[in-house]
PDB file of C-alpha atoms in Angstrom:
ATOM      1  CA  UNK A   1     -10.303  27.255   7.327  1.00  0.00           C
ATOM      2  CA  UNK A   2     -10.378  23.469   6.917  1.00  0.00           C
ATOM      3  CA  UNK A   3      -7.499  21.577   8.430  1.00  0.00           C
ATOM      4  CA  UNK A   4      -6.081  18.270   7.314  1.00  0.00           C
ATOM      5  CA  UNK A   5      -5.690  15.709  10.129  1.00  0.00           C
ATOM      6  CA  UNK A   6      -1.976  15.297  10.901  1.00  0.00           C
ATOM      7  CA  UNK A   7      -2.085  11.539  10.263  1.00  0.00           C
ATOM      8  CA  UNK A   8      -3.143  12.182   6.639  1.00  0.00           C
ATOM      9  CA  UNK A   9      -0.176  14.472   6.163  1.00  0.00           C
ATOM     10  CA  UNK A  10       2.199  12.093   7.958  1.00  0.00           C
ATOM     11  CA  UNK A  11       1.028   9.080   5.950  1.00  0.00           C
ATOM     12  CA  UNK A  12       1.522  11.049   2.724  1.00  0.00           C
ATOM     13  CA  UNK A  13       5.058  11.944   3.755  1.00  0.00           C
ATOM     14  CA  UNK A  14       5.772   8.323   4.675  1.00  0.00           C
ATOM     15  CA  UNK A  15       4.485   7.036   1.338  1.00  0.00           C
ATOM     16  CA  UNK A  16       6.638   9.573  -0.511  1.00  0.00           C
ATOM     17  CA  UNK A  17       9.727   8.456   1.388  1.00  0.00           C
ATOM     18  CA  UNK A  18       8.934   4.793   0.716  1.00  0.00           C
ATOM     19  CA  UNK A  19       8.609   5.515  -2.991  1.00  0.00           C
ATOM     20  CA  UNK A  20      11.953   7.338  -3.024  1.00  0.00           C
ATOM     21  CA  UNK A  21      13.657   4.477  -1.156  1.00  0.00           C
ATOM     22  CA  UNK A  22      12.119   1.895  -3.510  1.00  0.00           C
ATOM     23  CA  UNK A  23      13.322   3.849  -6.545  1.00  0.00           C
ATOM     24  CA  UNK A  24      16.828   4.007  -5.052  1.00  0.00           C
ATOM     25  CA  UNK A  25      16.733   0.203  -4.780  1.00  0.00           C
ATOM     26  CA  UNK A  26      15.681  -0.187  -8.405  1.00  0.00           C
ATOM     27  CA  UNK A  27      12.065  -1.106  -7.703  1.00  0.00           C
ATOM     28  CA  UNK A  28       9.007   0.111  -9.551  1.00  0.00           C
ATOM     29  CA  UNK A  29       6.419   1.826  -7.381  1.00  0.00           C
ATOM     30  CA  UNK A  30       2.970   3.282  -7.742  1.00  0.00           C
ATOM     31  CA  UNK A  31       0.259   4.813  -5.591  1.00  0.00           C
ATOM     32  CA  UNK A  32      -3.461   4.214  -5.823  1.00  0.00           C
ATOM     33  CA  UNK A  33      -5.801   6.419  -3.831  1.00  0.00           C
ATOM     34  CA  UNK A  34      -9.369   5.206  -4.248  1.00  0.00           C
ATOM     35  CA  UNK A  35     -11.613   8.204  -4.680  1.00  0.00           C
ATOM     36  CA  UNK A  36     -15.104   6.790  -4.872  1.00  0.00           C
ATOM     37  CA  UNK A  37     -16.888   4.866  -2.143  1.00  0.00           C
ATOM     38  CA  UNK A  38     -17.224   1.783  -4.360  1.00  0.00           C
ATOM     39  CA  UNK A  39     -13.429   1.719  -4.823  1.00  0.00           C
ATOM     40  CA  UNK A  40     -12.848   1.951  -1.063  1.00  0.00           C
ATOM     41  CA  UNK A  41     -15.318  -0.854  -0.469  1.00  0.00           C
ATOM     42  CA  UNK A  42     -13.635  -3.024  -3.114  1.00  0.00           C
ATOM     43  CA  UNK A  43     -10.205  -2.560  -1.479  1.00  0.00           C
ATOM     44  CA  UNK A  44     -11.683  -3.324   1.965  1.00  0.00           C
ATOM     45  CA  UNK A  45     -13.306  -6.485   0.596  1.00  0.00           C
ATOM     46  CA  UNK A  46     -10.068  -7.569  -1.103  1.00  0.00           C
ATOM     47  CA  UNK A  47      -7.845  -6.993   1.933  1.00  0.00           C
ATOM     48  CA  UNK A  48     -10.247  -7.969   4.689  1.00  0.00           C
ATOM     49  CA  UNK A  49      -9.666  -4.695   6.544  1.00  0.00           C
ATOM     50  CA  UNK A  50     -12.041  -4.181   9.466  1.00  0.00           C
ATOM     51  CA  UNK A  51     -14.798  -1.601   8.962  1.00  0.00           C
ATOM     52  CA  UNK A  52     -13.177   0.813  11.428  1.00  0.00           C
ATOM     53  CA  UNK A  53      -9.924   0.981   9.430  1.00  0.00           C
ATOM     54  CA  UNK A  54      -9.686   3.996   7.163  1.00  0.00           C
ATOM     55  CA  UNK A  55      -7.680   3.733   3.966  1.00  0.00           C
ATOM     56  CA  UNK A  56      -5.333   6.472   2.804  1.00  0.00           C
ATOM     57  CA  UNK A  57      -4.142   4.662  -0.292  1.00  0.00           C
ATOM     58  CA  UNK A  58      -2.298   1.640  -1.612  1.00  0.00           C
ATOM     59  CA  UNK A  59       1.410   1.702  -2.390  1.00  0.00           C
ATOM     60  CA  UNK A  60       2.658  -0.926  -4.819  1.00  0.00           C
ATOM     61  CA  UNK A  61       6.288  -2.065  -4.878  1.00  0.00           C
ATOM     62  CA  UNK A  62       8.043  -4.542  -7.126  1.00  0.00           C
ATOM     63  CA  UNK A  63      10.101  -5.082 -10.205  1.00  0.00           C
ATOM     64  CA  UNK A  64       8.756  -3.875 -13.509  1.00  0.00           C
ATOM     65  CA  UNK A  65       7.880  -6.707 -15.903  1.00  0.00           C
ATOM     66  CA  UNK A  66      10.124  -5.057 -18.504  1.00  0.00           C
ATOM     67  CA  UNK A  67      13.038  -4.542 -16.073  1.00  0.00           C
ATOM     68  CA  UNK A  68      16.087  -6.591 -17.071  1.00  0.00           C
ATOM     69  CA  UNK A  69      17.410  -6.156 -13.503  1.00  0.00           C
ATOM     70  CA  UNK A  70      14.449  -7.992 -11.991  1.00  0.00           C
ATOM     71  CA  UNK A  71      15.079 -11.411 -10.452  1.00  0.00           C
ATOM     72  CA  UNK A  72      14.795 -14.217 -12.998  1.00  0.00           C
ATOM     73  CA  UNK A  73      11.352 -15.750 -13.270  1.00  0.00           C
ATOM     74  CA  UNK A  74      12.761 -19.096 -12.167  1.00  0.00           C
ATOM     75  CA  UNK A  75      13.407 -17.845  -8.632  1.00  0.00           C
ATOM     76  CA  UNK A  76      11.386 -14.962  -7.220  1.00  0.00           C
ATOM     77  CA  UNK A  77       8.843 -15.124 -10.012  1.00  0.00           C
ATOM     78  CA  UNK A  78       7.822 -18.684  -9.148  1.00  0.00           C
ATOM     79  CA  UNK A  79       7.728 -18.278  -5.384  1.00  0.00           C
ATOM     80  CA  UNK A  80       4.312 -18.852  -3.936  1.00  0.00           C
ATOM     81  CA  UNK A  81       2.670 -15.659  -2.740  1.00  0.00           C
ATOM     82  CA  UNK A  82       1.884 -15.534   0.958  1.00  0.00           C
ATOM     83  CA  UNK A  83      -1.754 -15.287   2.038  1.00  0.00           C
ATOM     84  CA  UNK A  84      -2.846 -11.897   3.392  1.00  0.00           C
ATOM     85  CA  UNK A  85      -3.138 -13.181   6.965  1.00  0.00           C
ATOM     86  CA  UNK A  86       0.632 -13.813   6.899  1.00  0.00           C
ATOM     87  CA  UNK A  87       1.384 -10.367   5.472  1.00  0.00           C
ATOM     88  CA  UNK A  88      -0.889  -8.210   7.640  1.00  0.00           C
ATOM     89  CA  UNK A  89      -0.556  -7.919  11.402  1.00  0.00           C
ATOM     90  CA  UNK A  90      -3.343  -6.243  13.338  1.00  0.00           C
ATOM     91  CA  UNK A  91      -2.386  -4.351  16.486  1.00  0.00           C
ATOM     92  CA  UNK A  92      -4.938  -3.739  19.197  1.00  0.00           C
TER      93      UNK A  92
END
């Protein structure tokens, strides 16, 4: 019998809880799990993840473009996006 590593199961549970919490806050959310090697490599290249980091998936959070409850484009929509090195912290 094949067994799933516990961290795969735990990360799946965490992502589910994050999606539920985001929905409760009125945010749109989605999950992308790259299935082919080329997709994994593209995400690694985009994010700058080290080679020894394994990817479970990507969780997106935000306001839907069609959502009338989203912040007006004059405020949050025009804020400059932070570079990845300010959003990702690597722990050793």
